[in-house]
PDB file of C-alpha atoms in Angstrom:
ATOM      1  CA  MET A   1     142.515  28.661 157.484  1.00  0.00           C
ATOM      2  CA  SER A   2     141.519  31.613 155.333  1.00  0.00           C
ATOM      3  CA  LYS A   3     143.758  32.786 152.534  1.00  0.00           C
ATOM      4  CA  LYS A   4     146.113  35.598 153.343  1.00  0.00           C
ATOM      5  CA  PRO A   5     144.810  39.091 152.615  1.00  0.00           C
ATOM      6  CA  SER A   6     146.105  40.894 149.543  1.00  0.00           C
ATOM      7  CA  VAL A   7     146.671  44.617 149.165  1.00  0.00           C
ATOM      8  CA  LEU A   8     147.177  46.641 145.982  1.00  0.00           C
ATOM      9  CA  PHE A   9     148.726  50.106 146.238  1.00  0.00           C
ATOM     10  CA  VAL A  10     147.960  52.366 143.267  1.00  0.00           C
ATOM     11  CA  CYS A  11     149.330  55.765 142.297  1.00  0.00           C
ATOM     12  CA  VAL A  12     149.715  57.379 138.906  1.00  0.00           C
ATOM     13  CA  HIS A  13     153.361  56.571 138.153  1.00  0.00           C
ATOM     14  CA  ASN A  14     153.987  53.658 140.579  1.00  0.00           C
ATOM     15  CA  ALA A  15     157.361  55.303 141.187  1.00  0.00           C
ATOM     16  CA  GLY A  16     156.956  56.860 144.649  1.00  0.00           C
ATOM     17  CA  ARG A  17     154.096  56.542 147.122  1.00  0.00           C
ATOM     18  CA  SER A  18     152.876  53.109 146.051  1.00  0.00           C
ATOM     19  CA  GLN A  19     156.454  51.769 145.990  1.00  0.00           C
ATOM     20  CA  ILE A  20     157.071  53.112 149.513  1.00  0.00           C
ATOM     21  CA  ALA A  21     153.832  51.567 150.772  1.00  0.00           C
ATOM     22  CA  ALA A  22     154.501  48.206 149.120  1.00  0.00           C
ATOM     23  CA  GLY A  23     158.062  48.214 150.462  1.00  0.00           C
ATOM     24  CA  TYR A  24     156.902  48.845 154.022  1.00  0.00           C
ATOM     25  CA  LEU A  25     154.063  46.318 153.835  1.00  0.00           C
ATOM     26  CA  TYR A  26     156.354  43.579 152.558  1.00  0.00           C
ATOM     27  CA  HIS A  27     159.100  44.518 155.056  1.00  0.00           C
ATOM     28  CA  LEU A  28     156.776  44.678 158.084  1.00  0.00           C
ATOM     29  CA  ALA A  29     154.259  41.914 157.315  1.00  0.00           C
ATOM     30  CA  GLY A  30     156.506  39.463 155.481  1.00  0.00           C
ATOM     31  CA  ASP A  31     154.537  36.632 153.945  1.00  0.00           C
ATOM     32  CA  ALA A  32     151.422  37.288 156.058  1.00  0.00           C
ATOM     33  CA  ILE A  33     149.971  39.704 153.476  1.00  0.00           C
ATOM     34  CA  GLU A  34     150.247  39.584 149.698  1.00  0.00           C
ATOM     35  CA  VAL A  35     151.607  42.877 148.366  1.00  0.00           C
ATOM     36  CA  ARG A  36     151.076  44.441 144.934  1.00  0.00           C
ATOM     37  CA  SER A  37     151.601  47.913 143.504  1.00  0.00           C
ATOM     38  CA  ALA A  38     150.812  49.467 140.154  1.00  0.00           C
ATOM     39  CA  GLY A  39     150.284  52.759 138.365  1.00  0.00           C
ATOM     40  CA  SER A  40     147.679  54.105 135.968  1.00  0.00           C
ATOM     41  CA  ALA A  41     150.524  55.673 133.919  1.00  0.00           C
ATOM     42  CA  PRO A  42     153.715  53.949 135.117  1.00  0.00           C
ATOM     43  CA  ALA A  43     157.017  55.797 135.016  1.00  0.00           C
ATOM     44  CA  GLU A  44     160.156  54.365 133.446  1.00  0.00           C
ATOM     45  CA  SER A  45     161.735  53.717 136.835  1.00  0.00           C
ATOM     46  CA  THR A  46     161.255  54.103 140.581  1.00  0.00           C
ATOM     47  CA  ASN A  47     162.072  57.591 141.919  1.00  0.00           C
ATOM     48  CA  PRO A  48     165.766  57.566 143.005  1.00  0.00           C
ATOM     49  CA  VAL A  49     165.050  59.846 145.986  1.00  0.00           C
ATOM     50  CA  VAL A  50     162.369  57.377 147.137  1.00  0.00           C
ATOM     51  CA  ILE A  51     164.880  54.524 146.773  1.00  0.00           C
ATOM     52  CA  ALA A  52     167.395  56.478 148.884  1.00  0.00           C
ATOM     53  CA  ALA A  53     164.770  57.378 151.522  1.00  0.00           C
ATOM     54  CA  MET A  54     163.731  53.741 151.859  1.00  0.00           C
ATOM     55  CA  ARG A  55     167.369  52.620 152.034  1.00  0.00           C
ATOM     56  CA  GLU A  56     167.578  54.748 155.221  1.00  0.00           C
ATOM     57  CA  GLU A  57     164.864  52.460 156.630  1.00  0.00           C
ATOM     58  CA  GLY A  58     166.752  49.301 155.631  1.00  0.00           C
ATOM     59  CA  ILE A  59     164.394  48.586 152.719  1.00  0.00           C
ATOM     60  CA  ASP A  60     165.877  48.041 149.259  1.00  0.00           C
ATOM     61  CA  LEU A  61     163.629  49.124 146.386  1.00  0.00           C
ATOM     62  CA  THR A  62     166.339  49.073 143.709  1.00  0.00           C
ATOM     63  CA  GLY A  63     164.838  46.015 142.005  1.00  0.00           C
ATOM     64  CA  GLN A  64     161.308  47.424 141.890  1.00  0.00           C
ATOM     65  CA  LYS A  65     160.008  48.549 138.503  1.00  0.00           C
ATOM     66  CA  PRO A  66     156.797  50.539 137.997  1.00  0.00           C
ATOM     67  CA  LYS A  67     153.993  48.301 136.725  1.00  0.00           C
ATOM     68  CA  MET A  68     150.855  49.027 134.714  1.00  0.00           C
ATOM     69  CA  LEU A  69     147.606  48.854 136.648  1.00  0.00           C
ATOM     70  CA  THR A  70     145.399  46.066 135.280  1.00  0.00           C
ATOM     71  CA  PRO A  71     141.811  45.094 136.078  1.00  0.00           C
ATOM     72  CA  ASP A  72     143.120  41.637 137.081  1.00  0.00           C
ATOM     73  CA  ALA A  73     145.376  43.165 139.728  1.00  0.00           C
ATOM     74  CA  VAL A  74     142.390  44.995 141.207  1.00  0.00           C
ATOM     75  CA  GLN A  75     140.088  41.977 141.047  1.00  0.00           C
ATOM     76  CA  SER A  76     142.599  39.698 142.755  1.00  0.00           C
ATOM     77  CA  SER A  77     143.196  42.110 145.668  1.00  0.00           C
ATOM     78  CA  ASP A  78     141.155  42.333 148.861  1.00  0.00           C
ATOM     79  CA  VAL A  79     142.038  45.945 149.616  1.00  0.00           C
ATOM     80  CA  VAL A  80     142.870  48.584 146.982  1.00  0.00           C
ATOM     81  CA  ILE A  81     144.603  51.684 148.316  1.00  0.00           C
ATOM     82  CA  THR A  82     144.719  54.613 145.915  1.00  0.00           C
ATOM     83  CA  MET A  83     147.143  57.496 146.289  1.00  0.00           C
ATOM     84  CA  GLY A  84     146.162  60.311 143.990  1.00  0.00           C
ATOM     85  CA  CYS A  85     145.090  58.409 140.874  1.00  0.00           C
ATOM     86  CA  GLY A  86     141.513  59.612 141.209  1.00  0.00           C
ATOM     87  CA  ASP A  87     139.032  58.545 138.566  1.00  0.00           C
ATOM     88  CA  VAL A  88     141.608  56.534 136.606  1.00  0.00           C
ATOM     89  CA  CYS A  89     141.522  53.664 139.092  1.00  0.00           C
ATOM     90  CA  PRO A  90     139.124  50.903 138.024  1.00  0.00           C
ATOM     91  CA  VAL A  91     136.362  50.195 140.530  1.00  0.00           C
ATOM     92  CA  PHE A  92     134.868  46.751 141.052  1.00  0.00           C
ATOM     93  CA  GLN A  93     131.866  45.901 143.188  1.00  0.00           C
ATOM     94  CA  GLY A  94     132.705  44.197 146.457  1.00  0.00           C
ATOM     95  CA  LYS A  95     136.257  45.520 146.697  1.00  0.00           C
ATOM     96  CA  ARG A  96     137.363  47.556 149.656  1.00  0.00           C
ATOM     97  CA  TYR A  97     138.872  50.889 148.596  1.00  0.00           C
ATOM     98  CA  LEU A  98     140.857  53.310 150.700  1.00  0.00           C
ATOM     99  CA  ASN A  99     142.165  56.615 149.395  1.00  0.00           C
ATOM    100  CA  TRP A 100     145.296  57.896 151.086  1.00  0.00           C
ATOM    101  CA  GLU A 101     145.754  61.606 150.366  1.00  0.00           C
ATOM    102  CA  LEU A 102     149.510  62.034 150.318  1.00  0.00           C
ATOM    103  CA  ASP A 103     151.873  64.509 148.711  1.00  0.00           C
ATOM    104  CA  ASP A 104     153.599  63.199 145.603  1.00  0.00           C
ATOM    105  CA  PRO A 105     157.359  62.815 146.163  1.00  0.00           C
ATOM    106  CA  ALA A 106     158.074  63.356 142.444  1.00  0.00           C
ATOM    107  CA  GLY A 107     160.592  66.144 141.879  1.00  0.00           C
ATOM    108  CA  ARG A 108     161.220  66.638 145.601  1.00  0.00           C
ATOM    109  CA  GLY A 109     164.403  66.316 147.611  1.00  0.00           C
ATOM    110  CA  MET A 110     165.103  64.013 150.538  1.00  0.00           C
ATOM    111  CA  GLU A 111     163.908  66.543 153.162  1.00  0.00           C
ATOM    112  CA  ALA A 112     160.456  66.615 151.525  1.00  0.00           C
ATOM    113  CA  VAL A 113     160.304  62.866 150.870  1.00  0.00           C
ATOM    114  CA  ARG A 114     161.100  61.723 154.429  1.00  0.00           C
ATOM    115  CA  PRO A 115     157.828  63.013 155.992  1.00  0.00           C
ATOM    116  CA  ILE A 116     155.805  61.420 153.162  1.00  0.00           C
ATOM    117  CA  ARG A 117     157.668  58.143 153.743  1.00  0.00           C
ATOM    118  CA  ASP A 118     157.070  58.327 157.494  1.00  0.00           C
ATOM    119  CA  GLU A 119     153.337  59.022 157.068  1.00  0.00           C
ATOM    120  CA  ILE A 120     153.025  56.065 154.693  1.00  0.00           C
ATOM    121  CA  CYS A 121     154.816  53.878 157.261  1.00  0.00           C
ATOM    122  CA  ARG A 122     152.303  54.884 159.969  1.00  0.00           C
ATOM    123  CA  ARG A 123     149.374  54.087 157.690  1.00  0.00           C
ATOM    124  CA  VAL A 124     150.861  50.741 156.627  1.00  0.00           C
ATOM    125  CA  GLU A 125     151.414  49.757 160.266  1.00  0.00           C
ATOM    126  CA  GLY A 126     147.748  50.498 160.997  1.00  0.00           C
ATOM    127  CA  LEU A 127     146.649  48.545 157.936  1.00  0.00           C
ATOM    128  CA  ILE A 128     148.720  45.517 158.963  1.00  0.00           C
ATOM    129  CA  ALA A 129     147.265  45.563 162.482  1.00  0.00           C
ATOM    130  CA  GLU A 130     143.742  45.726 161.056  1.00  0.00           C
ATOM    131  CA  LEU A 131     144.197  43.053 158.379  1.00  0.00           C
ATOM    132  CA  LEU A 132     145.938  40.547 160.629  1.00  0.00           C
ATOM    133  CA  ARG A 133     143.435  41.127 163.451  1.00  0.00           C
ATOM    134  CA  ASP A 134     140.462  40.656 161.108  1.00  0.00           C
ATOM    135  CA  GLY A 135     142.059  37.742 159.269  1.00  0.00           C
TER     136      GLY A 135
END
């Protein structure tokens, strides 16, 4: 049996989009896919509006802390999904990169964060279907 696929979500602060994506991937795929998230310039804490928006979905992000992006995290992941970190994300040969263009929820209220959350959920569902089909 092949090892389970691993996914790394990267955004600048690791406080919004990448936390939402990691939360959904872990919630929807369970132990079938290894989930990581990190930021090129991590914030002090996860965005409280993002935490509240995910709580509406039954996903608790209160224990999640933004983490610094490291080359090891990239090298040990099969798929690296960037969300607005641009040229700051390290690139390694042989890694699969996807760039998800998404609005940054930073500084926005719940009404603006919900559509971002829902779009990330749709993309994560598609990613899970693809990874588990190919695996």
